Coordinates of C-alpha atoms in Angstrom, one line a residue:
M1 CA -25.5 4.7 -32.4
N2 CA -24.1 6.8 -29.5
T3 CA -26.8 6.1 -27.2
I4 CA -26.7 2.2 -28.1
N5 CA -22.9 2.2 -27.2
Q6 CA -23.7 4.2 -24.0
I7 CA -26.2 1.7 -22.8
A8 CA -23.8 -1.1 -23.7
N9 CA -21.0 0.4 -22.0
N10 CA -23.2 0.9 -19.0
S11 CA -24.4 -2.7 -18.8
I12 CA -20.5 -4.0 -19.0
R13 CA -19.8 -1.5 -16.1
V14 CA -22.7 -2.6 -14.1
K15 CA -21.9 -6.2 -14.7
K16 CA -18.3 -5.5 -13.5
I17 CA -19.3 -4.1 -10.4
N18 CA -21.6 -6.9 -9.6
Q19 CA -18.7 -9.3 -10.4
E20 CA -16.5 -7.6 -7.9
L21 CA -19.4 -7.6 -5.3
I22 CA -19.7 -11.2 -5.4
K23 CA -16.0 -11.8 -5.4
Q24 CA -15.6 -9.6 -2.3
A25 CA -18.2 -11.2 -0.9
L26 CA -17.0 -14.8 -1.4
K27 CA -13.5 -13.8 0.1
S28 CA -14.8 -12.4 3.4
M29 CA -17.6 -15.3 3.7
K30 CA -15.0 -18.0 3.0
E31 CA -17.7 -19.9 1.4
G32 CA -21.3 -19.2 0.4
T33 CA -24.6 -20.3 -1.5
K34 CA -26.3 -18.3 -4.1
S35 CA -28.9 -17.1 -1.4
T36 CA -26.3 -16.1 1.2
I37 CA -24.1 -14.3 -1.6
A38 CA -27.4 -12.4 -2.8
T39 CA -28.1 -11.4 0.8
A40 CA -24.3 -10.1 1.4
T41 CA -24.5 -8.2 -2.0
G42 CA -28.1 -7.1 -2.5
L43 CA -28.0 -8.8 -5.8
S44 CA -30.7 -11.0 -6.8
I45 CA -30.2 -14.9 -6.7
A46 CA -30.6 -15.0 -10.6
T47 CA -27.9 -12.7 -11.2
C48 CA -25.6 -14.1 -8.6
G49 CA -26.0 -17.4 -10.3
N50 CA -25.4 -16.3 -13.6
I51 CA -22.0 -14.5 -12.5
L52 CA -21.0 -17.5 -10.4
N53 CA -21.3 -19.6 -13.3
E54 CA -19.2 -17.5 -15.4
L55 CA -16.5 -17.4 -12.4
I56 CA -16.5 -21.3 -12.4
E57 CA -15.7 -21.5 -15.8
T58 CA -12.9 -19.2 -15.6
G59 CA -11.6 -21.0 -12.4
E60 CA -11.9 -18.1 -10.3
V61 CA -14.5 -19.7 -8.2
I62 CA -14.9 -23.3 -7.1
E63 CA -18.1 -25.1 -6.5
T64 CA -17.8 -27.6 -3.4
E65 CA -20.1 -30.4 -2.4
L66 CA -23.8 -29.6 -1.9
E67 CA -25.1 -28.4 1.5
A68 CA -26.9 -30.7 3.5
S69 CA -30.8 -30.9 2.4
N70 CA -33.6 -30.3 5.0
G71 CA -35.9 -32.1 2.6
G72 CA -35.7 -29.9 -0.3
R73 CA -33.2 -29.6 -3.3
P74 CA -29.7 -29.3 -1.6
A75 CA -27.9 -25.8 -2.2
R76 CA -24.8 -25.4 -4.2
R77 CA -21.6 -24.1 -2.3
F78 CA -19.1 -21.6 -3.7
I79 CA -15.5 -20.7 -2.5
Y80 CA -13.4 -18.2 -4.0
N81 CA -10.2 -19.7 -5.7
V82 CA -7.4 -17.6 -3.8
D83 CA -4.8 -19.0 -6.0
F84 CA -6.6 -18.1 -9.2
S85 CA -4.3 -15.0 -9.4
Y86 CA -1.2 -13.8 -7.7
I87 CA 0.8 -10.6 -7.3
A88 CA 4.1 -9.7 -7.0
C89 CA 5.4 -6.8 -4.7
I90 CA 9.0 -5.4 -4.6
Y91 CA 10.2 -2.8 -2.6
A92 CA 13.8 -1.1 -3.0
K93 CA 15.5 0.1 0.1
I94 CA 18.9 2.1 1.1
E95 CA 20.2 2.0 4.6
D96 CA 23.7 2.8 5.8
G97 CA 24.8 2.9 2.1
I98 CA 23.4 -0.7 1.4
E99 CA 21.0 -1.0 -1.4
S100 CA 18.5 -4.1 -1.4
L101 CA 15.3 -5.4 -2.8
T102 CA 12.9 -7.4 -0.8
Y103 CA 10.2 -9.2 -2.7
A104 CA 6.9 -11.2 -1.7
V105 CA 4.5 -13.1 -3.9
A106 CA 0.9 -13.3 -2.3
N107 CA -2.3 -15.0 -3.5
S108 CA -5.6 -12.7 -4.0
V109 CA -6.4 -12.4 -0.3
G110 CA -3.0 -11.2 0.6
E111 CA -1.4 -14.3 2.0
R112 CA 2.2 -14.7 1.0
V113 CA 3.3 -17.6 -0.9
D114 CA 6.9 -16.6 -1.5
H115 CA 9.3 -14.0 -0.1
G116 CA 12.9 -13.0 -0.1
F117 CA 15.6 -10.6 0.2
L118 CA 18.7 -9.5 -2.1
E119 CA 21.3 -7.2 -1.2
L120 CA 22.7 -5.6 -4.2
E121 CA 25.7 -3.4 -5.3
C122 CA 23.4 -1.3 -7.4
V123 CA 19.3 -1.3 -7.3
D124 CA 18.1 0.2 -10.6
A125 CA 15.5 -0.5 -13.3
A126 CA 17.4 -3.3 -14.6
A127 CA 17.7 -5.1 -11.2
I128 CA 13.9 -4.7 -10.4
D129 CA 13.2 -5.8 -14.0
H130 CA 15.2 -9.2 -13.5
L131 CA 13.6 -10.1 -10.0
L132 CA 10.2 -9.3 -11.7
G133 CA 10.7 -11.6 -14.7
T134 CA 12.1 -14.2 -12.6
L135 CA 9.0 -14.2 -10.2
I136 CA 6.7 -14.1 -13.3
K137 CA 8.6 -17.0 -14.8
Q138 CA 8.1 -19.2 -11.6
Y139 CA 4.6 -17.8 -11.0
N140 CA 2.8 -17.6 -14.3
N141 CA -0.3 -16.3 -12.8
I142 CA 0.9 -13.3 -11.5
K143 CA -1.6 -10.6 -12.7
A144 CA -0.2 -7.2 -10.9
V145 CA 2.9 -5.8 -9.5
G146 CA 3.5 -3.3 -6.8
I147 CA 6.8 -1.6 -6.5
G148 CA 7.6 0.5 -3.3
I149 CA 10.5 3.0 -3.6
P150 CA 12.1 5.6 -1.3
G151 CA 11.0 8.6 -3.5
L152 CA 8.5 10.1 -5.6
D153 CA 6.8 8.8 -8.8
H154 CA 5.4 11.9 -10.4
R155 CA 3.4 11.4 -13.9
G156 CA 4.9 8.1 -14.3
V157 CA 8.5 9.1 -13.7
I158 CA 10.7 8.6 -10.6
N159 CA 11.8 12.1 -10.0
I160 CA 12.9 12.2 -6.5
C161 CA 14.5 8.9 -4.8
D162 CA 17.2 8.3 -2.0
I163 CA 18.4 5.4 -4.6
Y164 CA 19.8 7.9 -7.3
T165 CA 20.2 5.2 -10.0
L166 CA 16.2 5.2 -10.0
I167 CA 15.9 9.0 -10.5
D168 CA 14.4 9.9 -14.0
V169 CA 13.2 6.3 -14.8
P170 CA 9.6 5.8 -16.3
L171 CA 9.9 2.3 -14.5
E172 CA 6.0 1.9 -14.4
L173 CA 5.8 2.2 -18.3
Q174 CA 8.5 -0.1 -18.9
L175 CA 7.3 -2.9 -16.7
R176 CA 3.7 -2.5 -17.9
E177 CA 4.7 -2.6 -21.4
K178 CA 7.1 -5.3 -21.2
Y179 CA 5.0 -7.8 -19.2
E180 CA 1.5 -6.5 -19.9
I181 CA 0.5 -6.5 -16.4
E182 CA -1.0 -3.8 -14.0
V183 CA 1.9 -2.0 -12.1
T184 CA 1.6 0.3 -9.2
I185 CA 4.5 2.5 -7.8
E186 CA 4.3 4.1 -4.6
N187 CA 6.2 5.9 -2.2
D188 CA 7.8 3.9 0.8
M189 CA 6.3 6.1 3.4
N190 CA 2.8 5.9 2.0
L191 CA 3.0 2.1 2.0
T192 CA 4.4 2.0 5.7
V193 CA 1.6 4.2 7.2
Y194 CA -1.2 2.3 5.1
G195 CA 0.0 -1.0 6.2
F196 CA 0.2 0.4 10.0
Y197 CA -3.3 1.7 9.7
K198 CA -5.0 -1.4 8.3
Q199 CA -3.4 -3.5 11.4
Q200 CA -5.0 -1.1 13.8
D201 CA -8.8 -1.8 12.6
Y202 CA -9.8 1.3 13.6
E203 CA -13.6 1.5 14.2
E204 CA -13.7 5.0 12.8
D205 CA -11.5 7.0 10.3
K206 CA -8.5 8.4 11.8
T207 CA -5.6 10.6 11.0
I208 CA -2.1 9.2 11.7
V209 CA 1.2 9.6 10.5
V210 CA 4.3 7.6 10.2
V211 CA 7.7 9.5 10.1
T212 CA 11.0 7.8 9.5
F213 CA 14.6 8.9 10.3
I214 CA 17.2 6.8 8.6
K215 CA 20.7 7.6 9.1
G216 CA 22.5 9.2 6.0
T217 CA 19.2 10.1 4.2
F218 CA 16.6 12.6 4.3
P219 CA 13.3 12.3 6.7
G220 CA 10.0 11.3 5.1
A221 CA 6.4 10.9 6.3
G222 CA 3.4 8.8 5.2
I223 CA 0.0 10.5 6.1
M224 CA -3.4 9.2 6.6
I225 CA -6.2 11.8 6.8
D226 CA -9.4 10.6 7.9
G227 CA -8.7 7.2 6.7
H228 CA -7.3 8.0 3.3
I229 CA -3.6 8.3 2.2
H230 CA -2.8 12.0 1.6
K231 CA -0.5 12.4 -1.6
G232 CA -1.1 16.0 -2.3
N233 CA -1.5 18.0 -5.4
T234 CA 1.8 16.6 -7.0
R235 CA 2.1 13.5 -4.8
F236 CA 4.5 15.6 -2.8
A237 CA 2.9 15.4 0.6
G238 CA 5.2 13.8 3.5
E239 CA 8.4 15.1 1.9
V240 CA 9.2 16.6 5.4
S241 CA 13.0 17.2 4.6
F242 CA 11.7 20.1 2.6
L243 CA 10.3 22.0 5.7
P244 CA 11.8 25.3 6.4
F245 CA 14.3 24.1 9.2
G246 CA 16.4 27.4 8.4
I247 CA 19.3 25.3 7.3
S248 CA 20.6 23.9 3.7
R249 CA 19.5 20.4 3.0
E250 CA 23.3 19.6 3.2
E251 CA 23.3 21.1 6.8
Q252 CA 20.2 19.1 7.5
I253 CA 22.1 15.7 6.8
I254 CA 24.7 16.6 9.3
H255 CA 22.4 17.8 12.1
M256 CA 20.4 14.5 11.6
G257 CA 23.4 12.4 12.4
Q258 CA 24.3 14.3 15.7
T259 CA 22.6 13.8 18.8
D260 CA 22.5 17.3 20.1
T261 CA 20.8 18.7 16.7
F262 CA 19.0 15.4 15.9
I263 CA 16.2 15.8 18.7
P264 CA 15.1 19.4 17.9
L265 CA 14.9 18.6 14.1
V266 CA 12.5 15.8 15.1
A267 CA 10.7 17.8 17.4
H268 CA 10.4 20.7 14.6
T269 CA 9.1 18.1 12.0
I270 CA 6.4 16.7 14.3
S271 CA 5.3 20.1 15.5
S272 CA 4.8 21.2 11.8
L273 CA 2.8 17.9 11.1
T274 CA 0.7 18.5 14.2
A275 CA 0.0 22.2 13.5
V276 CA -1.2 21.4 10.0
I277 CA -3.0 18.1 10.3
N278 CA -3.5 17.4 13.9
P279 CA -3.0 13.8 13.9
E280 CA -4.2 11.1 16.5
T281 CA -1.0 9.3 16.3
I282 CA 2.5 9.7 14.9
A283 CA 4.6 6.6 14.7
L284 CA 8.4 7.2 14.4
T285 CA 10.8 4.6 12.8
G286 CA 14.3 4.4 11.5
N287 CA 17.6 3.5 12.9
Q288 CA 18.2 6.7 14.4
I289 CA 15.1 6.8 16.6
R290 CA 15.4 5.4 20.3
Q291 CA 12.4 4.8 22.8
V292 CA 14.6 6.6 25.2
D293 CA 14.4 9.9 22.9
V294 CA 10.7 10.0 22.7
P295 CA 10.0 11.8 25.9
H296 CA 12.4 14.5 25.1
I297 CA 11.0 14.8 21.7
Y298 CA 7.5 15.2 23.3
R299 CA 8.7 18.0 25.9
S300 CA 10.5 19.7 22.9
C301 CA 7.1 19.8 20.9
L302 CA 5.6 21.1 24.1
E303 CA 7.4 24.4 23.6
V304 CA 5.3 25.4 20.7
I305 CA 2.3 22.9 20.7
P306 CA -0.3 22.9 23.4
E307 CA -0.3 19.5 25.2
E308 CA -4.1 18.9 24.6
H309 CA -3.2 18.8 20.9
M310 CA -0.2 16.8 21.0
P311 CA -0.5 13.3 19.0
H312 CA 0.3 10.2 20.7
L313 CA 4.0 9.4 20.0
I314 CA 5.3 5.8 19.6
V315 CA 8.2 4.0 18.2
L316 CA 7.0 1.7 15.4
D317 CA 8.1 -1.8 15.6
Q318 CA 9.0 -3.9 12.5
P319 CA 8.1 -0.9 9.9
D320 CA 9.1 -3.3 7.1
N321 CA 6.5 -5.5 7.8
H322 CA 4.0 -2.8 7.6
Y323 CA 5.6 -1.7 4.5
M324 CA 5.2 -5.0 2.7
N325 CA 1.6 -5.4 4.0
G326 CA 0.7 -2.0 2.8
L327 CA 2.4 -2.7 -0.7
I328 CA 0.5 -6.1 -0.8
A329 CA -2.9 -4.2 0.1
I330 CA -2.6 -1.4 -2.8
T331 CA -1.5 -3.9 -5.4
L332 CA -4.4 -6.3 -4.6
E333 CA -6.6 -3.0 -5.0
S334 CA -5.3 -2.2 -8.4
L335 CA -7.0 -5.6 -9.5
T336 CA -10.4 -4.7 -8.3
Y337 CA -12.7 -2.8 -10.4
S338 CA -12.4 0.8 -10.4
L339 CA -16.1 1.4 -10.1
Q340 CA -16.6 -1.1 -7.2
L341 CA -19.1 0.5 -4.5
V342 CA -16.4 -0.2 -1.9
E343 CA -14.7 3.3 -1.2
K344 CA -11.1 2.9 -2.0
R345 CA -8.1 4.4 0.0
R346 CA -7.7 7.6 -2.3

């Protein structure tokens, strides 16, 4: 009996992988015939035909007009229905003491169909729940939600966060149980570096870092090592405010807000990241970073780091756009079958 169950489970898994291959091929091809889809996926034409028929029945794939015939039987053409399912993406933010929620609804290829911004007196679980409920009511085909936070979700509970009302909240479980959809909660800097990395369209895997310095909050970093988000053993990687600066965290906040002590702290952060992971690029962002500061930061780093090992330092424009793009990307990934043959970001 166990052997029969194992064979059945393996068959189901193989079928799901094949379905994922066909979906991804159609998304990238825009449209295709059974023959071109088979070529793109390496599957047989018969297998593609069976799976395409099933996807047509659910509405996930649309059959279009027949391809022009060259004397033989005309070939059917297929396109992926990008509006078959949507995702909702929400990120929480605090800047200069002002709390807000930014949201977007996107289709299955990441195109935004709705977006907005809410400035709130208090961003807590109830505020996020209310916004998500409103979006789900408006778009009844939302299949997954992504939540970005300025903090850390560990084992399903937010235990570090710049927005204190979210600390100790099992937000992922609460939303998943209430709405019965896939929920992903991720650190803001991980999402920002992921969105920035994907936009670069590197030909080879790279190691890059995005570090943010926002007035009144602790700095944080998102790290990509050889093309993968680096989260660390307990998802603590990137919490650069815990570097041994030789001062208390209270003093660190004060020094971060003063011009004469800010640049040395930034240089200490960059030097530490350079010595440990040797990134190609470190992108700086946040309302405390100015372009005119970059040469001073660079020279300060050279006091401890040999120049040939220094990363390229840039100021990242429109970090919020990268943040949302990263959130959309990982939320879409949560909908793909986990055993797909495409290597995932983790």
